[in-house]
XYZ file of C-alpha atoms in Angstrom:
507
model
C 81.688 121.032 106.164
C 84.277 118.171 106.761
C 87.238 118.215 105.499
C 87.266 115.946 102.628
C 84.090 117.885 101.295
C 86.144 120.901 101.368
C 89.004 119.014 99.550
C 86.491 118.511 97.232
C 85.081 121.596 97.093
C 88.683 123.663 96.328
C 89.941 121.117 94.006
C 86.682 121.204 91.533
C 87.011 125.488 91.835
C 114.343 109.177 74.686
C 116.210 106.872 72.939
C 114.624 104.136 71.383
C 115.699 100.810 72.379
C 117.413 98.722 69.416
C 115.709 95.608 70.557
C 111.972 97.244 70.795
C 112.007 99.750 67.965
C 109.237 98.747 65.668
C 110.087 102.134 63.866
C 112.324 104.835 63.579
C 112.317 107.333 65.845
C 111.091 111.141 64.273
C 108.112 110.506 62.775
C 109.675 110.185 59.727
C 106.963 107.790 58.056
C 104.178 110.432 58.912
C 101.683 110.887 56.279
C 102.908 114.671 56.729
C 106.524 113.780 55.463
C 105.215 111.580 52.524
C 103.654 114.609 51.434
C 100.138 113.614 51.230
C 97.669 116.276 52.901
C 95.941 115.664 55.742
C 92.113 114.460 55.969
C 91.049 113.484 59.109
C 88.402 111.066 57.211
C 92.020 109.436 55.181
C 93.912 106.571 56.251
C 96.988 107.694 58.117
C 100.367 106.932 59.016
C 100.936 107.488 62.607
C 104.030 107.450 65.112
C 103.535 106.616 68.425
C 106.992 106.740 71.086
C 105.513 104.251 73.703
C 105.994 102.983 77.132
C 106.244 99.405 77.604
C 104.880 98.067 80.557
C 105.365 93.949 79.534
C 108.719 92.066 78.893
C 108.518 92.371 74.704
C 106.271 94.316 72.749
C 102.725 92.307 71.211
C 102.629 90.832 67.862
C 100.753 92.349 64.936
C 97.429 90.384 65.245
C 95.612 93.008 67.548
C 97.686 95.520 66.176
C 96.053 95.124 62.975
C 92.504 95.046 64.239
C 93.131 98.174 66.091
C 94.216 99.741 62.313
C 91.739 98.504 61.123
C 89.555 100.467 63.865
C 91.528 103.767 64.056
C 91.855 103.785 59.948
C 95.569 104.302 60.941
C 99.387 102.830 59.988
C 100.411 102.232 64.059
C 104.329 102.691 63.662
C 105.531 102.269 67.140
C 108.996 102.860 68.977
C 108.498 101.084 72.519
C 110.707 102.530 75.301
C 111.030 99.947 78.515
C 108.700 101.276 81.521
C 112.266 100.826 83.470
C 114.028 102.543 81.612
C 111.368 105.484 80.625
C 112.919 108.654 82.569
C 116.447 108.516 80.779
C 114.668 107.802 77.256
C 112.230 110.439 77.389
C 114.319 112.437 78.836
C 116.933 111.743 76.308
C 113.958 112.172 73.650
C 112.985 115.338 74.526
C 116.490 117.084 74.408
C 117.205 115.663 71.174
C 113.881 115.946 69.759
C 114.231 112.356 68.915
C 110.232 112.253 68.822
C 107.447 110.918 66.977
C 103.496 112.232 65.931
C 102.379 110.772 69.472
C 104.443 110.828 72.537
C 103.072 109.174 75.663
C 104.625 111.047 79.011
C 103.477 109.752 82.214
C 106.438 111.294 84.361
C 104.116 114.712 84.561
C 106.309 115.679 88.003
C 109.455 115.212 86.096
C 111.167 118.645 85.730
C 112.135 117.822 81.799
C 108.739 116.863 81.069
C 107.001 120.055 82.473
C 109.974 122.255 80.964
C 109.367 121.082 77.526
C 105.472 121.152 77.925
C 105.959 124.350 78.892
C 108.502 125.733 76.168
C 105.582 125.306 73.237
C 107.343 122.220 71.839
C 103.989 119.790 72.003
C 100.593 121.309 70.748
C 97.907 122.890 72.934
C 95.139 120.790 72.549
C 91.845 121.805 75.051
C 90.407 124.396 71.985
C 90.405 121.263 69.605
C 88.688 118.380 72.268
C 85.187 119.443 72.147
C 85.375 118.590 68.326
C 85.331 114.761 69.106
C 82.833 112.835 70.747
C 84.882 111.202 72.982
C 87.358 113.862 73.824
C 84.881 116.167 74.748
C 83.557 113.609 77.342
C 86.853 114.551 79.371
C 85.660 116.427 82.260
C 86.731 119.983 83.305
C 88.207 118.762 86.587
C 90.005 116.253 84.904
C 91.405 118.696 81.874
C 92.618 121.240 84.850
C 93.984 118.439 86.695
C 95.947 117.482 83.739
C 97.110 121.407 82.545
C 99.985 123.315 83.224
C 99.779 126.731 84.316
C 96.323 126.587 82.877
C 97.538 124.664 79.851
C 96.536 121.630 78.191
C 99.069 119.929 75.883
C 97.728 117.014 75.734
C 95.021 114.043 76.260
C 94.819 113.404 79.440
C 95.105 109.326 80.301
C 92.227 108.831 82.504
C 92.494 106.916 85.368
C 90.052 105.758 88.256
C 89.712 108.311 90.366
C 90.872 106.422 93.619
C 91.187 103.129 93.271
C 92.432 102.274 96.765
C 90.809 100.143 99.668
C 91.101 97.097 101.848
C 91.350 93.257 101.680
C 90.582 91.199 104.269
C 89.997 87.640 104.897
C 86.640 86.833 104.635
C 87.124 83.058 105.652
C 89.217 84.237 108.811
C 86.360 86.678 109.930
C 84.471 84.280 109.817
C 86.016 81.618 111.973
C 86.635 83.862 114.692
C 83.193 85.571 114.203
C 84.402 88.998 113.486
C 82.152 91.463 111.258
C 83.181 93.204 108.469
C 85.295 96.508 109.978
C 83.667 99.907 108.963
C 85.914 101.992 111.187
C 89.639 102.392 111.885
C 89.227 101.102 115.574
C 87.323 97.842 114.012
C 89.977 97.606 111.696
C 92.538 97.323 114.336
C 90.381 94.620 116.343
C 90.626 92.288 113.399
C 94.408 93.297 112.986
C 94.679 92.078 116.379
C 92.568 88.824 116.105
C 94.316 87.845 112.586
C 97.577 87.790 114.862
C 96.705 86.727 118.328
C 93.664 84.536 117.983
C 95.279 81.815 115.429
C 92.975 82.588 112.720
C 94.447 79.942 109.953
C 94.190 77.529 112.834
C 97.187 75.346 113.092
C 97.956 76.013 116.478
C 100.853 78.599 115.676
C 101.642 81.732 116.292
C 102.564 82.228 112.480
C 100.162 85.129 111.076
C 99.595 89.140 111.641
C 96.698 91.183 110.534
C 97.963 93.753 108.080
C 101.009 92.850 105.165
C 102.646 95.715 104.010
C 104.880 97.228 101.985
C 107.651 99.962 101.838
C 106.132 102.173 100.216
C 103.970 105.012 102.030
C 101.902 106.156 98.952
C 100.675 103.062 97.040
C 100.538 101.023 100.199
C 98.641 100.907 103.361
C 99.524 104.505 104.962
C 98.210 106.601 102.558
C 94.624 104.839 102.460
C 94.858 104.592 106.104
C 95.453 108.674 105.904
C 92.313 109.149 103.994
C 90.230 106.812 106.856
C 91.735 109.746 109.016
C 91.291 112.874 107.204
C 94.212 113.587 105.803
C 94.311 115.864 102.883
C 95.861 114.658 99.536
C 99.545 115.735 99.109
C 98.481 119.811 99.695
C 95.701 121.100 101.382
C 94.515 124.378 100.217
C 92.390 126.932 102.331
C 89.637 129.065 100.741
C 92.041 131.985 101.406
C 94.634 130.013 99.124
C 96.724 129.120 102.011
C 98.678 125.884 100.930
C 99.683 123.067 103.752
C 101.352 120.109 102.716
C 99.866 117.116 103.903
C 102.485 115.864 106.697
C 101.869 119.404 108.643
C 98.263 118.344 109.630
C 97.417 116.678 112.235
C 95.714 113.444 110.473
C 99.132 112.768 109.095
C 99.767 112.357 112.584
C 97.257 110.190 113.333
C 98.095 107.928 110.491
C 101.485 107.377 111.783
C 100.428 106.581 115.317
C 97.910 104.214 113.959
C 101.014 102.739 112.051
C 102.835 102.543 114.935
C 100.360 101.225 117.145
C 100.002 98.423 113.929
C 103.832 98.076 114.519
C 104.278 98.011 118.293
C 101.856 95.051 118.522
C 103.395 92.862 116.206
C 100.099 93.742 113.965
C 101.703 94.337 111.340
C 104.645 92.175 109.613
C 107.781 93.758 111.265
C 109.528 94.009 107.731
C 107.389 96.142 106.203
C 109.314 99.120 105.520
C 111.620 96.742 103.314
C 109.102 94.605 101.886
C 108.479 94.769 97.994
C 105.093 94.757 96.567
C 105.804 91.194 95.228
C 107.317 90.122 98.803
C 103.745 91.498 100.191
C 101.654 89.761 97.832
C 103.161 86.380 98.125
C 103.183 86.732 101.967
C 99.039 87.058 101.858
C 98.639 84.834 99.091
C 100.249 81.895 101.480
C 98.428 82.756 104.742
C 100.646 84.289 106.479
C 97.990 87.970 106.834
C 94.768 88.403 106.290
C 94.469 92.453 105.717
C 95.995 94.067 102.678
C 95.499 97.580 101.991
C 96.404 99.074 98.527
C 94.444 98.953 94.541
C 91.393 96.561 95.087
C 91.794 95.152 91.823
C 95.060 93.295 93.196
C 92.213 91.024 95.373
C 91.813 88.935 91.831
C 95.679 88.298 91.451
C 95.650 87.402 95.570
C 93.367 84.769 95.039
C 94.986 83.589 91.853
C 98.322 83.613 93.643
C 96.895 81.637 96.405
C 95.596 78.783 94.398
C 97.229 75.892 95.334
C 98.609 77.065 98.735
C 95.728 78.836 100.567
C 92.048 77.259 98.715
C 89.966 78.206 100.782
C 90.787 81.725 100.636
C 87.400 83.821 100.636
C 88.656 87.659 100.574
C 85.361 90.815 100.927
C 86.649 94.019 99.703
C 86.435 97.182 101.547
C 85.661 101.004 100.592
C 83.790 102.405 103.589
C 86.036 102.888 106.640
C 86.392 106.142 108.200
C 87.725 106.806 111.875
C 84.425 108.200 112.847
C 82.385 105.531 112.053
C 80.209 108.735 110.200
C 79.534 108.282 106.428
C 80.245 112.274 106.129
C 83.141 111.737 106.937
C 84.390 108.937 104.088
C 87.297 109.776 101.508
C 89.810 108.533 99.481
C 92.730 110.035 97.837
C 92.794 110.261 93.977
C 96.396 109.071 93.204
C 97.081 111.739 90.708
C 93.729 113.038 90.335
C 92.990 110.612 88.058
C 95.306 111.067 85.651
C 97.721 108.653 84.191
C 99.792 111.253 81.689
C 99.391 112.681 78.724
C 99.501 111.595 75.043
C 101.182 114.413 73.163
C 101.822 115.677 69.933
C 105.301 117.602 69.471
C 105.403 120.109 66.551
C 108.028 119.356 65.203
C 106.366 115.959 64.345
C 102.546 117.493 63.800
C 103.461 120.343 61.109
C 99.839 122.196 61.373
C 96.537 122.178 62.293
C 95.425 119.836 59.766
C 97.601 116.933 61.147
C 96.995 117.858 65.275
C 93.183 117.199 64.001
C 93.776 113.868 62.460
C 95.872 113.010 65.376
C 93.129 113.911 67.567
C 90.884 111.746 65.602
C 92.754 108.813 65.962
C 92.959 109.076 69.548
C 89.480 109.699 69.758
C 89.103 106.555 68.162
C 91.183 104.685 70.153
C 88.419 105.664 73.162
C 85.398 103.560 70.709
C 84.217 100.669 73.097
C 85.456 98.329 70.126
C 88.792 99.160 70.274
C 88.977 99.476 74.010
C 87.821 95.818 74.028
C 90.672 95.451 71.111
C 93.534 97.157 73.663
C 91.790 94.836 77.084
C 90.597 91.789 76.281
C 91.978 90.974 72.245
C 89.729 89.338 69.219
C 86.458 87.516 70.439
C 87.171 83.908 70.140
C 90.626 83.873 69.966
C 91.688 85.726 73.195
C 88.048 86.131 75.073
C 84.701 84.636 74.771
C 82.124 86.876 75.674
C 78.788 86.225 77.514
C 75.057 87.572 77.306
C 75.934 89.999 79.887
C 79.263 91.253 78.541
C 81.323 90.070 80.516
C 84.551 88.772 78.990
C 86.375 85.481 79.931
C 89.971 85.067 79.000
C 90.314 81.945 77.001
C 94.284 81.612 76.933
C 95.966 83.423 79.735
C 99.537 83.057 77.543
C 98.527 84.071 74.382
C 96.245 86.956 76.053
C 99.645 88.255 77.626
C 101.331 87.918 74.784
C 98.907 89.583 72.161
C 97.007 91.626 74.570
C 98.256 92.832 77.732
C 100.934 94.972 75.808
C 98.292 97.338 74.628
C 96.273 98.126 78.060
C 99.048 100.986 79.238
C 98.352 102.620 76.251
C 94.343 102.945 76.540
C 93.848 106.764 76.696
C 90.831 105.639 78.784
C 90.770 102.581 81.114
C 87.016 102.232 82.686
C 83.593 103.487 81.512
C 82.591 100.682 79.143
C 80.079 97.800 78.662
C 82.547 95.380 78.029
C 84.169 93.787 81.646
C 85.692 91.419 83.013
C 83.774 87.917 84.229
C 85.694 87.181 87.343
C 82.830 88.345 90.773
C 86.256 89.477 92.298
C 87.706 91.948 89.896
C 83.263 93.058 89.026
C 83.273 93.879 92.790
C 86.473 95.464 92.936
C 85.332 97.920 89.478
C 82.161 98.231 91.480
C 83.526 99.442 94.265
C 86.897 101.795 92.660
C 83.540 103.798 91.109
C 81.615 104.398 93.881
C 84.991 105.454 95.428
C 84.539 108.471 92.757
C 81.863 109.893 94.646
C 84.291 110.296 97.757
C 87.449 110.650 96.533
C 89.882 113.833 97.316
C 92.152 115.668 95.318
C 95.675 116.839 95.051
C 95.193 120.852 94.695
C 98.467 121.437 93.945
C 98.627 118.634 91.113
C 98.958 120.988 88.177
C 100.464 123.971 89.890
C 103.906 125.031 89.318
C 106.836 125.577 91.917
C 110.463 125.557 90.321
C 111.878 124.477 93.972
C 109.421 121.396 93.445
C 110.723 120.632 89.970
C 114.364 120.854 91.516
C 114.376 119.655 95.041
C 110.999 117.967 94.592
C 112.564 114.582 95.293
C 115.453 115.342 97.768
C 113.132 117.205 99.772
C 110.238 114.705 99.969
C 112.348 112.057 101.129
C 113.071 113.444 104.038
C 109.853 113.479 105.252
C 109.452 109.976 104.001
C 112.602 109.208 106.101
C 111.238 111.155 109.282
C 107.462 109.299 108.528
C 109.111 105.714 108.535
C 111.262 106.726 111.828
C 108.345 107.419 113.775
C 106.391 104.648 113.211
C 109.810 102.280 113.899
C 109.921 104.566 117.177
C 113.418 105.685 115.962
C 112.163 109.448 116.601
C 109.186 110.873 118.336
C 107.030 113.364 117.530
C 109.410 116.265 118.456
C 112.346 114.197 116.312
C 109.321 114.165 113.390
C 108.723 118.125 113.666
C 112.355 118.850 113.691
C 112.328 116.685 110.435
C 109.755 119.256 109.032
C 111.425 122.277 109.895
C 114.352 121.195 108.293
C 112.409 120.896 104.969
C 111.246 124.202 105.397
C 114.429 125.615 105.676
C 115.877 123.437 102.952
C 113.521 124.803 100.121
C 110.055 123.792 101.758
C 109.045 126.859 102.267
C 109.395 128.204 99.306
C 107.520 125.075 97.820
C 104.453 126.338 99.856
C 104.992 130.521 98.911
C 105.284 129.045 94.888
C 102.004 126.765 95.144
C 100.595 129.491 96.574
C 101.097 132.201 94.020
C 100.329 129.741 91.251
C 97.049 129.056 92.628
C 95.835 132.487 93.003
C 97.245 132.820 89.584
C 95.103 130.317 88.190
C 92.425 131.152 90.541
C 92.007 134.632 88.959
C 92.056 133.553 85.186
């Protein structure tokens, strides 16, 4: 068995802002603190402490509709996605909360401490009540628990939604197919830069643009292509190894540096922001781009204008072995985006976690997905024979609209989608991904050293990984950087994954 498969296979086994607050903080306009009893067939009042992922929160004309859907008074307090670790952490010790909490921060060590204390509800014995909450799949409630715990509904996520973007128009000039393997990819790396594939004579392109970041940008796909386990591996004896001790990792970073050494890949990389990366492939200057497939839509809309004849062909299939036993992906946090919540000290009893649960439930009903995506038919989206939805006013849509789609408890699954061939391929292609896609063992585990030194620890390794591939350090320089986060708390990451797995194993 290869090693993704047996990935696979062991895995399955706040404040609120002044200028955003739409309601006070507390829950104090629950339907609970009104004293009216709870019905979960009765309209009720419902506070929400939300992230904000846009620059102001939306107006009240989806809002309304999505009331209208849930049978529910949406007060919500809106906490700025930049600003989300000091308010909810802020939140929590103050028990400044409301009826429904989103936390997305699940490795923050205040998060997981107050999950863990009993302040929020346990909520797995009450999903299998409601249609759509019981459609949450085992994997994905484990994935989502803590020490075996659920306390709360899970945001799911793609699975892996991670591949390539190349170029299609450049392959084409200089007759290059399609790359299915690592070694093909770095052929067409080397032809994007070398072989003047824009054609004006200069020596102004390279293959890959990057980014510095080694998890949501090209080296952890490129890890996958290799072998490379997610984050932790985990033997069948329970024997943890974090990812950076195998020798894939190792692979990954020559291939990087190979990418580097050429001039394959822009030199900058490692201090290149997303937005830096984009708008470098968007006017010409690369023709790979490895990170969410969905971006391929907003490359081509970014290179309107500048780069028209863009053609782009999305990629999912690339392994180093050219074998299609040997194709994975990583699952960025096994599919899950967070958790939506429900403190009780907000949700008094039983009777109110049900009608709670039954408006989130709700909130899953294709109608009001297409409420929290897309907006009101004919106002913000026409809608074809087909279902597929066209956006009819990209402002309004923003400013109505796009507010709401951090907050779907589930983002994919539905009839409704988008028109655009680009972003059908890309959803096309992010769900066959499912079917290969590896996860973190370790993601719901518990190690106090992680909670602590989590951070200070990983970074050195992210330090050591970005060294090697800028030939700063070799490979000895790289394993000195490893034993130096063993002896700084690493191994005792590794001993406390370990225990907590054969805990949870033996439940």
């Amino acid at each position: 068995m290869n090693d993704a498969k047996k990935a696979r296979k062991a895995t399955a086994a706040l404040l609120c802002s002044s200028f955003l607050l739409l309601s006070a903080c507390g829950g104090g306009g629950s339907q609970a603190a009104s004293g009216q009893p709870y019905d979960e067939n009765s309209k009720a009042t419902i506070s929400w402490l939300n992230i904000l992922h846009t620059a102001s929160p939306p107006t009240d004309t989806v809002l309304n509709k999505i009331e209208e859907k849930t049978n529910a008074d949406i007060q919500f307090s809106w906490i700025p996605d930049a600003s989300k670790e000091e308010r909810i952490n802020t939140a929590l010790a103050s028990d400044s909360l409301a009826d429904v909490v989103t936390l997305t921060m699940l490795d923050n060590s205040s998060v997981r401490n107050s999950l863990k204390s009993g302040l929020f509800w346990e909520v797995d014995p009450y999903l299998d009540d409601y249609p759509n909450l019981a459609k949450i799949s085992e994997d994905t409630r484990r994935s989502a628990s803590i020490d075996g715990k659920l306390y709360g509904v899970p945001f799911q996520k793609d699975l892996a939604r991670n591949g390539v973007t190349i170029r299609k128009d450049w392959l084409d000039k200089l007759g290059l197919e399609t790359p299915k393997t690592t070694e093909e990819l770095m052929e067409v790396a080397r032809a994007f830069t070398e072989d003047d594939p824009d054609g004006n004579g200069k020596n102004d392109t390279t293959g890959f643009v990057d980014r510095s970041d080694l998890i949501y940008g090209a080296f952890k796909t490129l890890s996958s292509y290799f072998g490379t386990p997610n984050v932790w591996e985990v033997s069948e004896d329970g024997k943890m190894t974090p990812e950076f001790m195998t020798e894939p990792y190792i692979q990954t970073m020559d291939y990087m540096k190979n990418l580097y050494d050429n001039g394959y890949i822009n030199q900058d990389f490692a201090v290149t922001a997303k937005t830096d990366q984009q708008q470098k492939f968007a006017q010409g200057r690369a023709g790979i781009y490895v990170g969410a497939i969905f971006d391929s839509k907003n490359l081509l809309n970014m290179a309107k204008g500048i780069q028209d004849d863009m053609e782009l062909v999305l990629v999912n299939n690339i392994t180093s072995t050219g074998n299609e036993a040997d194709r994975a992906i990583w699952a960025a946090n096994n599919g899950i985006g967070g958790l939506l919540a429900f403190p009780r000290s907000e949700v008094k009893d039983e009777a109110e976690l049900k009608r709670v649960l039954k408006f989130v439930n709700d909130l899953m009903d294709e109608e009001t997905y297409a409420l929290m995506t897309y907006g009101i038919e004919g106002t913000h989206y026409k809608l074809d024979d087909q279902g597929a939805a066209t956006i009819l006013d990209s402002d309004l849509w923003q400013q109505e609209v796009q507010p709401f789609a951090a907050s779907r408890p589930k983002e994919s699954g539905y009839d409704i989608h988008d028109s655009d061939p680009l972003k059908q391929e890309s959803d096309k292609l992010i769900a066959e991904n499912a079917d290969y896609a590896v996860l973190n063992p370790a993601y719901s585990l518990e190690s106090e050293t992680y909670n602590t030194q989590g951070s200070e620890l990983q970074k050195m390794i992210t330090d050591a990984t970005y060294k090697y591939i800028l030939g700063e350090i070799d490979r000895s320089g790289f394993d000195t950087a490893v034993e130096n986060w063993k002896n700084s708390g690493g191994a005792a990451i590794i001993s406390e994954y370990e225990a907590a797995y054969k805990e949870i194993q033996s439940q």
